[in-house]
Coordinates of C-alpha atoms in Angstrom, one line a residue:
X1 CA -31.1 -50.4 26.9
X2 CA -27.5 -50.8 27.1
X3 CA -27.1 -52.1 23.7
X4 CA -29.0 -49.0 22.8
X5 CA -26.7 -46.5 24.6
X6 CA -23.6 -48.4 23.3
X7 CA -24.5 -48.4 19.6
X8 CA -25.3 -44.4 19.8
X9 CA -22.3 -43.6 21.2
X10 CA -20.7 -45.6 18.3
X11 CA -22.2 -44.5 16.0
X12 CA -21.4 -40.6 17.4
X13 CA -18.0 -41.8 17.2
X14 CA -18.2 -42.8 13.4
X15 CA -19.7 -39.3 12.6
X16 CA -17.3 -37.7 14.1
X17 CA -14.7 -39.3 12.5
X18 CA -16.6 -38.4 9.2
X19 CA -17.2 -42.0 8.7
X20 CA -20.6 -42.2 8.5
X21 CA -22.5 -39.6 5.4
X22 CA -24.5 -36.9 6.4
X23 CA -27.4 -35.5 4.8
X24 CA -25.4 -32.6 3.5
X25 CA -22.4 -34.3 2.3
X26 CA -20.0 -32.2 1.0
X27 CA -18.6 -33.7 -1.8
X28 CA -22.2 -34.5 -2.7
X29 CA -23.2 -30.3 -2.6
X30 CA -19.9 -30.3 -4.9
X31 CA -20.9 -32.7 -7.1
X32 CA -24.5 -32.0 -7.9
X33 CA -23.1 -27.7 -8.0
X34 CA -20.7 -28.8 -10.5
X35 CA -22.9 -30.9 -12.4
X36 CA -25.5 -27.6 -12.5
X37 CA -22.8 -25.0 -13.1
X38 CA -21.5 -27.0 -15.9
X39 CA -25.1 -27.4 -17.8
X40 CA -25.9 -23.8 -17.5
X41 CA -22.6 -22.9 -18.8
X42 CA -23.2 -25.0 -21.6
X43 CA -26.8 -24.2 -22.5
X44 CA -25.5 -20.4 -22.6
X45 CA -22.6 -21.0 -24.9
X46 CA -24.3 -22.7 -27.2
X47 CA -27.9 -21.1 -27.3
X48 CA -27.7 -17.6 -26.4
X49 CA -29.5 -15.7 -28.9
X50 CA -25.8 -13.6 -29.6
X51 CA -22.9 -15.7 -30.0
X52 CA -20.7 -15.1 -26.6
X53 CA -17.1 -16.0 -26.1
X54 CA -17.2 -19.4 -24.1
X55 CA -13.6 -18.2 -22.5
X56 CA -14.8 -15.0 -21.8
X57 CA -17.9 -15.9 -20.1
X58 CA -16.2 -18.8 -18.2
X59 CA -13.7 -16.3 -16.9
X60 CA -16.6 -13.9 -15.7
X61 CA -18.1 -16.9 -14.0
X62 CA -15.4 -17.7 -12.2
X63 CA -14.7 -13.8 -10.8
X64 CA -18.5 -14.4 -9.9
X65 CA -17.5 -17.4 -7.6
X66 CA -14.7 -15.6 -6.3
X67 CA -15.9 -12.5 -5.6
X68 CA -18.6 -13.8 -3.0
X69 CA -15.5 -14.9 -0.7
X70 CA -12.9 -12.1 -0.1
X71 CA -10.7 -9.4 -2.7
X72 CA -7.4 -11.9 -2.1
X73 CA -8.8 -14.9 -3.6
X74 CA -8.6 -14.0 -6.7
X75 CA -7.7 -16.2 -10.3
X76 CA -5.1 -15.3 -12.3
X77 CA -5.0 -15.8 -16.0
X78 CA -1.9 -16.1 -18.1
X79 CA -1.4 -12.2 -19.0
X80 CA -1.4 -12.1 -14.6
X81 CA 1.3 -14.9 -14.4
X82 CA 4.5 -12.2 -15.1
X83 CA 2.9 -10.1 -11.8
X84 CA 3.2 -12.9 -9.5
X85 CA 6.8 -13.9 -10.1
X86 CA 7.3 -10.1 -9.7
X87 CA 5.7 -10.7 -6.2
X88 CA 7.2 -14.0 -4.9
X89 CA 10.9 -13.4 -7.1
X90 CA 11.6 -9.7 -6.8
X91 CA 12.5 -9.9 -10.7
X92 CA 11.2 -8.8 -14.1
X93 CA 12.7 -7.9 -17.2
X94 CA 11.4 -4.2 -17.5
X95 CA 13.0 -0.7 -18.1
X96 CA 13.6 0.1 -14.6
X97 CA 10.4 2.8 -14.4
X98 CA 7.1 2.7 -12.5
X99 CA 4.3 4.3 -14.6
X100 CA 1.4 5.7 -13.3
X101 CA -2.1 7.5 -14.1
X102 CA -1.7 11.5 -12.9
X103 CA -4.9 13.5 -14.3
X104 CA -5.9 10.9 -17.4
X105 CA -2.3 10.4 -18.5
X106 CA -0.2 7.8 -18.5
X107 CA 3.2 9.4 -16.3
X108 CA 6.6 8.1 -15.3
X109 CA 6.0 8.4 -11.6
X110 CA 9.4 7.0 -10.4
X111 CA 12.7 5.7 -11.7
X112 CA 14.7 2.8 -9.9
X113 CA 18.1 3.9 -9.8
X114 CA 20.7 2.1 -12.5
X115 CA 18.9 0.8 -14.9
X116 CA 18.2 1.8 -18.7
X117 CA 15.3 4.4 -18.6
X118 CA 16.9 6.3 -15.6
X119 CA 20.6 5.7 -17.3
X120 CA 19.2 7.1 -21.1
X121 CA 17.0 10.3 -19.6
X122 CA 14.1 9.2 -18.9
X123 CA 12.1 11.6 -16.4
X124 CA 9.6 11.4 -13.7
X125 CA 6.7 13.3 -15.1
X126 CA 7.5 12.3 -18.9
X127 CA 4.0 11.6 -20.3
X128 CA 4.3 8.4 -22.1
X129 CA 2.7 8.8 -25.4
X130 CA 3.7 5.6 -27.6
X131 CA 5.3 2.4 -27.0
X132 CA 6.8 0.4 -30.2
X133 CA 3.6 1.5 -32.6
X134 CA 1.4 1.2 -30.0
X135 CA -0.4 4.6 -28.8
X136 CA -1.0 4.8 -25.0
X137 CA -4.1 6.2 -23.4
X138 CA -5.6 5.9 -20.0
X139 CA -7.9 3.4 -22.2
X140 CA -5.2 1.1 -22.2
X141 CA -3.4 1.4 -18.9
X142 CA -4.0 -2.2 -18.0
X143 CA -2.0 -2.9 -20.6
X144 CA 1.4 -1.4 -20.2
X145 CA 3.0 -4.2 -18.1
X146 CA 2.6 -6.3 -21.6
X147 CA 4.2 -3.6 -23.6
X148 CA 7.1 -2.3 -21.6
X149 CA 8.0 -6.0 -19.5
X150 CA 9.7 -8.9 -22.1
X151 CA 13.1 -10.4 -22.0
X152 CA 16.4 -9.0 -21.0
X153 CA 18.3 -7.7 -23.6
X154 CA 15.3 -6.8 -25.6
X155 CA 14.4 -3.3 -27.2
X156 CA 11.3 -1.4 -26.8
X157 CA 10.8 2.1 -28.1
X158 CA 9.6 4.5 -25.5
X159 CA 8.0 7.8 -27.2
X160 CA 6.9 10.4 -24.5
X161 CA 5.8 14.0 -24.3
X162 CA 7.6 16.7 -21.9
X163 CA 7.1 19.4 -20.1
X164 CA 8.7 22.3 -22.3
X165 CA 10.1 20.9 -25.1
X166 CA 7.6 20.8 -28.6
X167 CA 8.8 18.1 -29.9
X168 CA 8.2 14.6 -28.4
X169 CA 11.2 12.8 -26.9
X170 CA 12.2 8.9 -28.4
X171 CA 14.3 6.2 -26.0
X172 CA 15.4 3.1 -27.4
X173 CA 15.8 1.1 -24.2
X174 CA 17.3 -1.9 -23.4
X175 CA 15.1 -4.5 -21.1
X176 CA 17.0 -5.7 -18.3
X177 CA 16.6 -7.9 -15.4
X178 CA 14.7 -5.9 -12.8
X179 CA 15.8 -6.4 -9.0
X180 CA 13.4 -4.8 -6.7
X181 CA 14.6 -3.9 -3.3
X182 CA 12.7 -4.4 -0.6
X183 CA 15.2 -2.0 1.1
X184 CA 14.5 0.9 -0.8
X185 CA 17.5 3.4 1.0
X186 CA 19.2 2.9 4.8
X187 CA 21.5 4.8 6.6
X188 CA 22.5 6.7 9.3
X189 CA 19.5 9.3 9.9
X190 CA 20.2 12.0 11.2
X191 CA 23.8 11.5 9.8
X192 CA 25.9 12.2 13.1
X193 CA 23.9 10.4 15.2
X194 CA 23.7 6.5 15.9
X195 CA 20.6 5.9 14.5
X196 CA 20.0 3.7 11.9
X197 CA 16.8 4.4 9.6
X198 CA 15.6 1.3 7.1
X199 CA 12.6 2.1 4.7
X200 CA 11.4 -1.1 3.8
X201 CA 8.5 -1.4 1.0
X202 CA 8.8 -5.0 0.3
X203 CA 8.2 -8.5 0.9
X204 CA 9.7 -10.5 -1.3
X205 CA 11.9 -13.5 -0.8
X206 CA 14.6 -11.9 -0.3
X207 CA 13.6 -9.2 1.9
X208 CA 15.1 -10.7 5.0
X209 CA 18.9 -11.2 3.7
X210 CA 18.6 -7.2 2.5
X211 CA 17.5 -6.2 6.1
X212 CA 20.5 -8.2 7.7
X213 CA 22.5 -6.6 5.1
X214 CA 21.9 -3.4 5.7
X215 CA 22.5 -3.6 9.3
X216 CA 26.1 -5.5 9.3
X217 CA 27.2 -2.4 6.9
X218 CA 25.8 0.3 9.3
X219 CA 27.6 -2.0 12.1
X220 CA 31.0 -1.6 10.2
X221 CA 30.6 2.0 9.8
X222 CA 29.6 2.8 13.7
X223 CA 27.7 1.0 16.8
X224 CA 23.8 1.2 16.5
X225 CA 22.2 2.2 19.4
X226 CA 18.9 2.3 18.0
X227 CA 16.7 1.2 14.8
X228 CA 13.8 3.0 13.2
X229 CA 12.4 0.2 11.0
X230 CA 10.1 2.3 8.4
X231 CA 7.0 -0.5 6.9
X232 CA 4.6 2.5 6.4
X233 CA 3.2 2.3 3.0
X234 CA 4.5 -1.5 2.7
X235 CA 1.2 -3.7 1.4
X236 CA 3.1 -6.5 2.4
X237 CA 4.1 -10.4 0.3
X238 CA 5.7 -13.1 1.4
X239 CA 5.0 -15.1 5.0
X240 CA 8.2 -16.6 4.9
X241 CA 9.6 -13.2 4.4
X242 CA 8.1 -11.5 7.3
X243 CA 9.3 -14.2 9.3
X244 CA 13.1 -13.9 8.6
X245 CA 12.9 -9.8 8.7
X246 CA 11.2 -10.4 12.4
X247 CA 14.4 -12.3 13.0
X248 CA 17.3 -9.7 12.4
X249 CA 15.3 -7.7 15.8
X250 CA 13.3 -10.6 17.8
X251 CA 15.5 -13.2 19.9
X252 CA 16.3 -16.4 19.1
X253 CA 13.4 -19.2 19.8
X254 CA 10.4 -16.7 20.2
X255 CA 7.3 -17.4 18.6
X256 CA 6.8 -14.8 15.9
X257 CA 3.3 -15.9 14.5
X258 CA 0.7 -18.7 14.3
X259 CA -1.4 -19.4 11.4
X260 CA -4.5 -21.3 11.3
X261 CA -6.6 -22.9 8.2
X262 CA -9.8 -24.5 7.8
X263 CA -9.0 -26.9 10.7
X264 CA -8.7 -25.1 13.9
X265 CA -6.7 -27.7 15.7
X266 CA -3.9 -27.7 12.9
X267 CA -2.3 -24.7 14.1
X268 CA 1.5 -24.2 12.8
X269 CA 3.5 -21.7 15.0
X270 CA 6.9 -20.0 13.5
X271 CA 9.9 -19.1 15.8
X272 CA 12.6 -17.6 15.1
X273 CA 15.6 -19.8 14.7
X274 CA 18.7 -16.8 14.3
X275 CA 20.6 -14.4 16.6
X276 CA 19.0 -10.9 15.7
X277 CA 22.1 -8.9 14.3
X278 CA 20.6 -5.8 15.6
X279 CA 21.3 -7.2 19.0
X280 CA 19.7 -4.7 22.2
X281 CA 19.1 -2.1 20.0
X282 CA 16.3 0.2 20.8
X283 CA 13.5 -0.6 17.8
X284 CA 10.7 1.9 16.9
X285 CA 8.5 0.7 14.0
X286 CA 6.7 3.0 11.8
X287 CA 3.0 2.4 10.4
X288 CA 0.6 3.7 8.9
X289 CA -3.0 2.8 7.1
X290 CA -0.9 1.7 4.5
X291 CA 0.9 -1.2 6.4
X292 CA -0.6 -4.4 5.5
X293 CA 0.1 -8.5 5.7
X294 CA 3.4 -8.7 6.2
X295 CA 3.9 -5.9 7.4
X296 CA 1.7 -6.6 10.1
X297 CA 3.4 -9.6 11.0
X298 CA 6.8 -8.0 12.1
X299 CA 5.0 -5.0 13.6
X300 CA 2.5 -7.2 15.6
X301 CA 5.1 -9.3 16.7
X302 CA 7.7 -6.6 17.7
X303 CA 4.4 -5.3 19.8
X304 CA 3.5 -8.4 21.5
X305 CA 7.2 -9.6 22.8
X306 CA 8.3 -6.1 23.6
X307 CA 10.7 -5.6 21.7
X308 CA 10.2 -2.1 20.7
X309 CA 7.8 0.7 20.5
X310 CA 5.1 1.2 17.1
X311 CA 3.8 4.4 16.2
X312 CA 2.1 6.1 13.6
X313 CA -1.4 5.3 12.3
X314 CA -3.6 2.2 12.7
X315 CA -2.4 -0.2 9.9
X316 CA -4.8 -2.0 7.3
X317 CA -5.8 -4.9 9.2
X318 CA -5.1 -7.7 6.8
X319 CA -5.2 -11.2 8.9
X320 CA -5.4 -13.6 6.1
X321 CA -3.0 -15.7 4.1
X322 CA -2.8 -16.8 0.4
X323 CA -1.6 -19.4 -1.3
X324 CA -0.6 -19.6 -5.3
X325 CA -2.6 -23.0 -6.5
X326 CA -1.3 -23.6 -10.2
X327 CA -4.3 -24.5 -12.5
X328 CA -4.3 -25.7 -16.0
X329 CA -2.9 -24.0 -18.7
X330 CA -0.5 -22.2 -17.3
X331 CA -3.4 -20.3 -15.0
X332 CA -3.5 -20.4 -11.2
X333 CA -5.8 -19.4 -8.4
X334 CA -4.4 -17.1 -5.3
X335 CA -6.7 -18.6 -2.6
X336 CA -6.9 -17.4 1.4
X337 CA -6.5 -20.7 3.5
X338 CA -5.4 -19.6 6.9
X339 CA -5.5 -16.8 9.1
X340 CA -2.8 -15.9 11.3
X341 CA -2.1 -14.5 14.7
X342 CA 0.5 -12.3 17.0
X343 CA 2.7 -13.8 19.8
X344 CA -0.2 -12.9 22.0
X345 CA -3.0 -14.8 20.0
X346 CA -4.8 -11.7 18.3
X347 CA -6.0 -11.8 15.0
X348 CA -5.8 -7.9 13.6
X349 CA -8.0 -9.0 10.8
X350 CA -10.6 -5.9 10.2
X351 CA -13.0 -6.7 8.3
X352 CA -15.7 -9.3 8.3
X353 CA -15.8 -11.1 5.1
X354 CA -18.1 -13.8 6.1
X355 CA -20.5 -11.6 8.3
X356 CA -24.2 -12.0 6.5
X357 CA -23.0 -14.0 3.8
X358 CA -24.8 -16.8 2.8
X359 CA -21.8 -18.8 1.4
X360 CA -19.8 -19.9 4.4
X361 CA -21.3 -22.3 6.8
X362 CA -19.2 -21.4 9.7
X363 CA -16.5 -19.4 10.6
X364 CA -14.1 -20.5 12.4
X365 CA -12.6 -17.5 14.3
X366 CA -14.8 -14.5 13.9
X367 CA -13.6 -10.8 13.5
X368 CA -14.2 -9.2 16.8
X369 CA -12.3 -6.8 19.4
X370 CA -10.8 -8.1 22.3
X371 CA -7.7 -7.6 24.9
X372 CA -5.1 -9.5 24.6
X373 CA -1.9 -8.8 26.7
X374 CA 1.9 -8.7 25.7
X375 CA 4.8 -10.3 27.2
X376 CA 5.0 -7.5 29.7
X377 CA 1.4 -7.4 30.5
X378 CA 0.4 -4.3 28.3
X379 CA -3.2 -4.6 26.3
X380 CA -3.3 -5.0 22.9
X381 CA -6.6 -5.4 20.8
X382 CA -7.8 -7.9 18.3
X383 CA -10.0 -7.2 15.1
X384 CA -8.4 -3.4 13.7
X385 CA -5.2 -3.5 12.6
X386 CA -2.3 -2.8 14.9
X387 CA -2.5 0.0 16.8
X388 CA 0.5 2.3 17.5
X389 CA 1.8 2.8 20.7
X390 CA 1.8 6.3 19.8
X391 CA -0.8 7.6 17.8
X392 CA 1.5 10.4 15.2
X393 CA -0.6 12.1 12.6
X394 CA 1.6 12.6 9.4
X395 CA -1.1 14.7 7.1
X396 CA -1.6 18.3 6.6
X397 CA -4.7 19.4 8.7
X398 CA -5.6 22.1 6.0
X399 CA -8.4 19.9 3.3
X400 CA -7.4 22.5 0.2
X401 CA -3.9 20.9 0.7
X402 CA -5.1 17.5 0.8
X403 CA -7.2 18.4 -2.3
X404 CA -4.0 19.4 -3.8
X405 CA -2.5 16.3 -3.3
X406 CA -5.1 14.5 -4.6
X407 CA -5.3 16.2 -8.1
X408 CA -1.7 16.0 -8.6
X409 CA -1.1 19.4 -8.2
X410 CA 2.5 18.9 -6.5
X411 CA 3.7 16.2 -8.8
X412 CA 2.5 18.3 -11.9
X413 CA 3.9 21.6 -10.3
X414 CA 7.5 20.0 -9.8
X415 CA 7.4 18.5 -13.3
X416 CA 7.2 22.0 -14.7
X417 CA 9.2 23.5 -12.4
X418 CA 11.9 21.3 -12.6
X419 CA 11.8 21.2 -16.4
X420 CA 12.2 25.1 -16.5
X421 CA 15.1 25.0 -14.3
X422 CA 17.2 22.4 -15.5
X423 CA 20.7 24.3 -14.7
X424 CA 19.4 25.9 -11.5
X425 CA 21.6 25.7 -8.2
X426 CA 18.5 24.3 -6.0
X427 CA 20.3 24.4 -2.9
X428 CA 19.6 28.7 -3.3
X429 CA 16.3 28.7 -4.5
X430 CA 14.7 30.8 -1.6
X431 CA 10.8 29.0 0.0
X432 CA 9.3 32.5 -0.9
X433 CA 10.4 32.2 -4.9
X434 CA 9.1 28.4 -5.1
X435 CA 5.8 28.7 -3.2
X436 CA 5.1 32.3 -5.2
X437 CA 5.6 30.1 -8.7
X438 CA 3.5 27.6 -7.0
X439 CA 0.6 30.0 -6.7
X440 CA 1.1 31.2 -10.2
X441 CA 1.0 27.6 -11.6
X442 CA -2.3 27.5 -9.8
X443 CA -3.8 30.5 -11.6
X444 CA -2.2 29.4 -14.5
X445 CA -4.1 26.0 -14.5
X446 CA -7.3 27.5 -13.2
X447 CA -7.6 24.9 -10.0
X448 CA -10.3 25.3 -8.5
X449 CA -11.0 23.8 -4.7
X450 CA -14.8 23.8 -3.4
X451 CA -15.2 24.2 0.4
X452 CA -18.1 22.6 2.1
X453 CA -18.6 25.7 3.3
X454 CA -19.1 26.8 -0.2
X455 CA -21.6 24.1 -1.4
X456 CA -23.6 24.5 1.8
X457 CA -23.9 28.6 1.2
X458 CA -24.7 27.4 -3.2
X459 CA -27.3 25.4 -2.1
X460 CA -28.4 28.2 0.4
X461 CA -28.4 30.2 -3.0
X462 CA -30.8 28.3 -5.0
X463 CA -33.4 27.4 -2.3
X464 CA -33.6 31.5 -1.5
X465 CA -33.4 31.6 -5.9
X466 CA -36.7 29.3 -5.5
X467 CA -38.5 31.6 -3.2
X468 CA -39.5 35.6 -2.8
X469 CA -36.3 36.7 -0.8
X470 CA -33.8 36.3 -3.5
X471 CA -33.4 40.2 -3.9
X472 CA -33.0 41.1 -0.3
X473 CA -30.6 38.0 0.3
X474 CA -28.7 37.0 -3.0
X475 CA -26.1 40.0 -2.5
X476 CA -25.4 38.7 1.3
X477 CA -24.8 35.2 -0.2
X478 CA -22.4 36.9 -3.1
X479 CA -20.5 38.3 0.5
X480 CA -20.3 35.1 1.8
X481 CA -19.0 33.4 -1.2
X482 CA -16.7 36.1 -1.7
X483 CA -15.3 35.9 1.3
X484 CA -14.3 32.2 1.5
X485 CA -12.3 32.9 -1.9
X486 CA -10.1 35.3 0.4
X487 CA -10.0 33.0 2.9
X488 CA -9.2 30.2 0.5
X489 CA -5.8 32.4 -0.8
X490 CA -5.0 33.0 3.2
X491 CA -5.0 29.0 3.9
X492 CA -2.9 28.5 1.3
X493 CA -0.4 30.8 3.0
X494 CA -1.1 29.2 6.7
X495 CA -0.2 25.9 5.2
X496 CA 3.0 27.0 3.3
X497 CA 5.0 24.7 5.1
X498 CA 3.1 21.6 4.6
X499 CA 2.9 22.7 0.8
X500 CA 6.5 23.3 0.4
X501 CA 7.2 20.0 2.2
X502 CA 5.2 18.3 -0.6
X503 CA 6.7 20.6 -3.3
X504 CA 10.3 19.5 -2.0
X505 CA 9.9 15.8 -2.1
X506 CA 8.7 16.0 -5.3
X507 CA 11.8 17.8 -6.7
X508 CA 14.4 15.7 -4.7
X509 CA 12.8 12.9 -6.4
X510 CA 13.2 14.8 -10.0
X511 CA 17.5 15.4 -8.5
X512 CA 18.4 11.9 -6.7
X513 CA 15.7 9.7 -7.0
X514 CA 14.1 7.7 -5.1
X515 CA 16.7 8.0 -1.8
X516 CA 16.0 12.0 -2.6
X517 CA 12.6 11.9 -2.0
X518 CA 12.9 9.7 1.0
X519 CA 15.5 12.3 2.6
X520 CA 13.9 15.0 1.9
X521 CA 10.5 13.6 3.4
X522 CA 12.5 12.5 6.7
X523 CA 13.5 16.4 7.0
X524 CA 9.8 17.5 8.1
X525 CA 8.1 14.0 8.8
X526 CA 6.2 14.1 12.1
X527 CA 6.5 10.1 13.1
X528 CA 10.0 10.1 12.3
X529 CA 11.0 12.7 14.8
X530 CA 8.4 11.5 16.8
X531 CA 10.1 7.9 16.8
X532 CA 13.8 9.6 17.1
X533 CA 12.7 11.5 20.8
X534 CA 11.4 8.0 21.5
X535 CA 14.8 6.7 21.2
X536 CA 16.6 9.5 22.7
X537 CA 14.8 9.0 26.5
X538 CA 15.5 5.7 27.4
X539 CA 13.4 6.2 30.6
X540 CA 10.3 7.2 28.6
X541 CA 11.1 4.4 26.0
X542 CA 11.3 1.6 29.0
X543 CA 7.9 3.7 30.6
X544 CA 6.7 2.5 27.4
X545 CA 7.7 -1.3 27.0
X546 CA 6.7 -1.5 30.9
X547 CA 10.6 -2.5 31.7
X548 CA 11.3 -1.6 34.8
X549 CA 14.6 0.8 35.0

């Protein structure tokens, strides 16, 4: 019997140690999956009744695979290759010009100050009709990073329509090497004051150096007293990066994240391993749904050691990280193999990848909601994002303005605008005159906005069509109809202010750029000023960090 007892326990021993094969082996599920995936592949390429492209339909298997697990795992061919460096590098040899889609057409949405297309006149708004001989359509969008990216010191012929002028305008620019800020503009905001504003939309490697940068030339220039660290909008990049940007605010030696893989005891823990040049200063970090990865990180881990105060709007809740695998052929695969975690152990991972899917055998930390607490005992929750502190809306409450900023209506609106008054003195352009153009434009263009109001009193209108009461009712419907056009012209004029806010940003960014658009934004942004009376009451701020004053 003892015999018995003994070689059990061995031999739970040996499985454990994964020396002994199980039934469902896993290299044998691999081997025999392989073995099948390969002869079907096969059979297909060579006796499908229409010849198919063997590259082709091995690519569309492998997006097949992929997309059972989650959208970051993801294979990357060799047109895809350029994209990553851009990613991981900051670098690319390119024009210097972000292009868009705004209604069907390919647009220059934004120029990056200093470099050939914003140096030779290029415009946001230009409609970008040909590049070299090749016409550009919304057809072949995916294509433009091939056409406009190549080596520095290259040509490529830009040919683009714009607003106002009948003939179509031609650039001959010059590729150059590309450096994209992480750091797109910091600075003292509000100007007199001691408070220094850094809008960062980047991850890349150097992301950390540009941050610790920026603050040692606000140092030189006056004391900081406080920091608004701006990640809203900021999908994230780099782990490494996040980790040194948590650096220039956490102290020394803290733990700024954990991240986890397949194993669960192999857990690797990062601390921070500098002096954070913005010292004591008091730290508000803006998010938003926007904020993702990365971003996360830093804000998660400013949240969980206290060290300042988040607010905005619950960010994207991305817990996961990738890693670049380089295949054959100069391909790679972008695969998710860890998940990591705040100083205070949450995972803000939101959704559920593996919940009801049949491919994963186990999970080994499922997405759920629980309370975690931070250095100074306050809750924090798992399993959505990170939550602000302070919970600041930033959108207009009126949906017709939201409608018009989802059609474009702004951007279009400022690229006409603009266009028409090249030599005007902006700074006395009166709200009334540009708002009143703004409601011409819209006649002009014959938008049209639907309320739900109005589909719920049309579809009244055709069930009372169907049936006897049509003559009595109908004209009381026309009322009603009528009446939410007049009450559609008086929102407009309630919401001036958040339409003019739009209207502005949109030409700053047409006068100065990208820093234009960011100033003018600050001017009448509700989580900024919400962040800067933060700052200002040091009693509310430490009511808020529970630090007892």
């Amino acid at each position: 019997m003892r015999k018995t007892k003994i070689s059990l326990l061995l031999l739970l021993v040996l499985f454990s140690l994964g020396l002994v094969p199980s039934d469902n082996d896993l290299y044998m599920k691999i081997t025999r999956s392989i073995d099948i995936f390969g002869k079907i592949y096969k059979e297909v390429s060579l006796k499908y009744v229409d010849r198919v492209d063997p590259e082709e339909f091995m690519a569309s298997g492998i997006k097949g695979l992929l997309s059972s697990l989650d959208p970051y795992t993801v294979y990357i061919d060799q047109g895809m290759q350029q994209d990553i460096e851009v990613i991981t590098t900051g670098k690319y040899g390119g024009i210097g010009a972000s292009i868009g889609l705004r209604n069907n057409q390919i647009t220059v949405v934004e120029l990056i100050e200093g470099y050939s297309a914003q140096r030779q006149g290029v415009r946001v708004g230009d409609i970008i009709y040909k590049i070299d001989s090749t016409l550009v359509n919304k057809d072949t969008y995916d294509e433009l990073s091939k056409l406009l990216k190549g080596d520095p010191g290259s040509l490529v012929r830009v040919e683009v329509e714009r607003e106002g002028y009948e003939e179509n305008v031609v650039f001959n620019l010059v590729r150059e090497e590309i450096k994209l800020k992480n750091l797109t503009w910091y600075g003292f905001y509000p100007v007199e004051s001691n408070n220094a504003y850094l809008k960062l939309s980047g991850f890349s490697r150097s992301a950390g150096g540009e941050v610790k940068k920026a603050l040692l030339d606000l140092k030189k220039q006056k004391e900081v007293k406080s920091v608004v660290l701006d990640l809203r909008g900021n999908p994230g990049g780099l782990l490494d990066a996040a980790i040194d940007v948590c650096e220039k605010f956490v102290g020394r030696d803290q733990l700024v994240v954990s991240v986890m893989g397949r194993d669960t005891t192999d857990v690797t823990e990062y601390y921070s391993k500098e002096q954070p040049v913005a010292g004591e200063a008091k730290l508000v970090v803006l998010v938003d749904k926007g904020s993702a990865s990365a971003s996360e990180i830093v804000a998660g881990a400013v949240q969980d050691l206290d060290r300042g105060i988040i607010v905005g709007q619950n960010s994207f809740g991305k817990g996961l990280v990738q890693t670049v695998v380089p295949l054959s052929y100069n391909t790679s695969l972008k695969i998710t193999t860890a998940k990591y975690f705040t100083p205070s152990g949450r995972s803000i991972q939101r959704i559920d990848y593996a919940k009801k899917n049949k491919v994963f055998e186990s999970v080994n930390v499922p997405v759920n909601k629980s309370e975690f607490k931070t250095v100074n005992q306050r809750s924090v929750y798992s399993g959505g994002g990170i939550e602000p502190d302070t919970v600041v809306e930033n959108t207009s409450k009126s949906k017709q303005v939201k409608n018009l900023l989802a059609q474009g209506m702004f951007f279009r609106f400022a690229t006409t605008y603009f266009n028409e008054n090249e030599n005007t003195n902006w700074d006395e352009v009166a709200d009334s005159e540009i708002f009143d153009s703004f409601i011409k434009f819209l006649h002009n263009e014959e938008y049209r906005y639907t309320s739900k109001t109005e589909l719920t009193i049309k579809r009244l209108k055709k069930v009372v069509d169907s049936e006897s009461y049509a003559e009595d009712l109908n004209p009381q419907i026309d009322e009603l109809l009528n009446a939410c056009e007049e009450l559609k012209d008086k929102e407009l004029v309630k919401y001036k202010f958040d339409i003019l806010r739009e209207i502005k940003k949109e030409i700053a960014s047409r006068r100065f750029g990208r820093e234009g658009r960011i100033m003018a934004s600050l001017e009448n942004d509700n989580q900024f000023w919400t962040a800067l009376e933060i700052l200002k009451d040091k009693a509310e701020y430490n009511v808020m960090l529970s630090i007892a004053n």
